[in-house]
């Protein structure tokens, strides 16, 4: 049974994002969805002595309604060097910083030459998947022909992918019509982010889960991150409560 996930790209996402990628057969970057400001698309958190710090990519926002993620330009390529400097400042003494230092340096050097946010995000997502040993196929929603409202587009994508299961995060409960998926022969499964254990983290306590995956990699290394994150992904993907009342708020 083929399983798919369709999620907007994020900048250096947190560990749960990669947990989803690892749990599906195909992961679609929802790049023709409407861009949302003050979200995870162009920024993420890292751990610092005072708590957390935002690393934000400057982008150009159109006044036109409905600007798609794939249309958002990056402003001022110097952001990449600033972000890499912040990572060096706060993670240079992390246990596995040396394992990734040259790779991150090269990655940020490449990222600063990209003109579109979607390209920057995909660059980091693909690189991190490689470091984690994730072999899931990654594509973009703009590669497919989809119309309709939000749920209709997702259902159409699943059909084009020949996916019989759709995996998504808990935030989608606010808008997803699960009944429409079921009527189309697609089972919805929800990712449960609860139960993540703590790992080695600088400047803790307090331990903070909601930071970039780079925190896990730089503190635990590729092997440690794989063991931590990828050992039992199935246990965190749960089906909807009941096929006859899947859109209930349970």
Coordinates of C-alpha atoms in Angstrom, one line a residue, residues 153-235:
X153 CA -6.2 19.2 -4.6
X154 CA -4.7 16.8 -2.0
X155 CA -7.0 14.0 -3.1
X156 CA -6.2 14.6 -6.7
X157 CA -2.4 14.5 -5.9
X158 CA -2.8 11.2 -4.1
X159 CA -4.6 9.7 -7.0
X160 CA -1.9 10.8 -9.4
X161 CA 0.7 9.3 -7.1
X162 CA -1.4 6.1 -6.9
X163 CA -1.3 6.5 -3.1
X164 CA -3.8 4.6 -1.0
X165 CA -2.8 6.3 2.3
X166 CA -2.2 9.9 3.1
X167 CA -0.1 10.9 6.1
X168 CA -0.3 14.3 7.6
X169 CA 0.5 16.3 10.7
X170 CA -2.1 17.2 13.5
X171 CA -2.4 20.8 12.3
X172 CA -4.2 19.7 9.2
X173 CA -7.2 18.7 11.4
X174 CA -8.3 22.3 11.2
X175 CA -9.1 22.1 7.5
X176 CA -8.8 18.6 6.2
X177 CA -12.1 16.9 5.1
X178 CA -11.2 13.3 5.9
X179 CA -14.6 12.0 4.6
X180 CA -13.7 13.3 1.2
X181 CA -10.5 11.2 1.3
X182 CA -12.3 8.1 2.4
X183 CA -15.0 8.5 -0.3
X184 CA -12.1 8.6 -2.8
X185 CA -10.6 5.4 -1.4
X186 CA -7.7 7.0 0.4
X187 CA -7.1 6.3 4.1
X188 CA -5.9 9.2 6.2
X189 CA -3.3 8.7 8.9
X190 CA -2.2 11.3 11.4
X191 CA 1.4 11.8 12.6
X192 CA 1.6 11.7 16.4
X193 CA 4.5 13.9 17.5
X194 CA 4.2 12.9 21.2
X195 CA 6.7 10.6 22.9
X196 CA 9.9 12.0 21.4
X197 CA 12.6 11.3 24.0
X198 CA 15.1 14.0 24.9
X199 CA 18.6 13.9 23.4
X200 CA 21.9 15.6 24.0
X201 CA 21.3 19.4 23.6
X202 CA 23.5 22.3 24.4
X203 CA 22.2 25.1 26.7
X204 CA 19.7 22.7 28.4
X205 CA 17.7 22.6 30.6
X206 CA 15.2 23.5 29.5
X207 CA 15.1 20.9 26.7
X208 CA 13.3 22.2 23.6
X209 CA 11.9 19.8 20.9
X210 CA 10.7 22.5 18.5
X211 CA 14.0 23.5 17.0
X212 CA 15.6 22.7 13.6
X213 CA 16.7 19.2 12.9
X214 CA 20.3 20.6 12.8
X215 CA 20.2 20.7 16.6
X216 CA 19.7 16.9 16.7
X217 CA 22.4 16.3 14.0
X218 CA 25.0 18.5 15.5
X219 CA 24.5 17.1 19.0
X220 CA 24.0 13.4 18.2
X221 CA 25.6 13.0 14.8
X222 CA 24.2 11.3 11.7
X223 CA 24.2 7.8 13.2
X224 CA 22.7 9.0 16.5
X225 CA 20.1 11.0 14.7
X226 CA 19.1 8.1 12.6
X227 CA 18.8 5.8 15.6
X228 CA 16.8 8.5 17.5
X229 CA 14.5 9.5 14.7
X230 CA 14.0 6.6 12.3
X231 CA 13.9 3.5 14.5
X232 CA 10.1 3.2 15.0
X233 CA 8.3 5.7 12.8
X234 CA 5.2 3.5 12.3
X235 CA 4.4 3.7 16.0

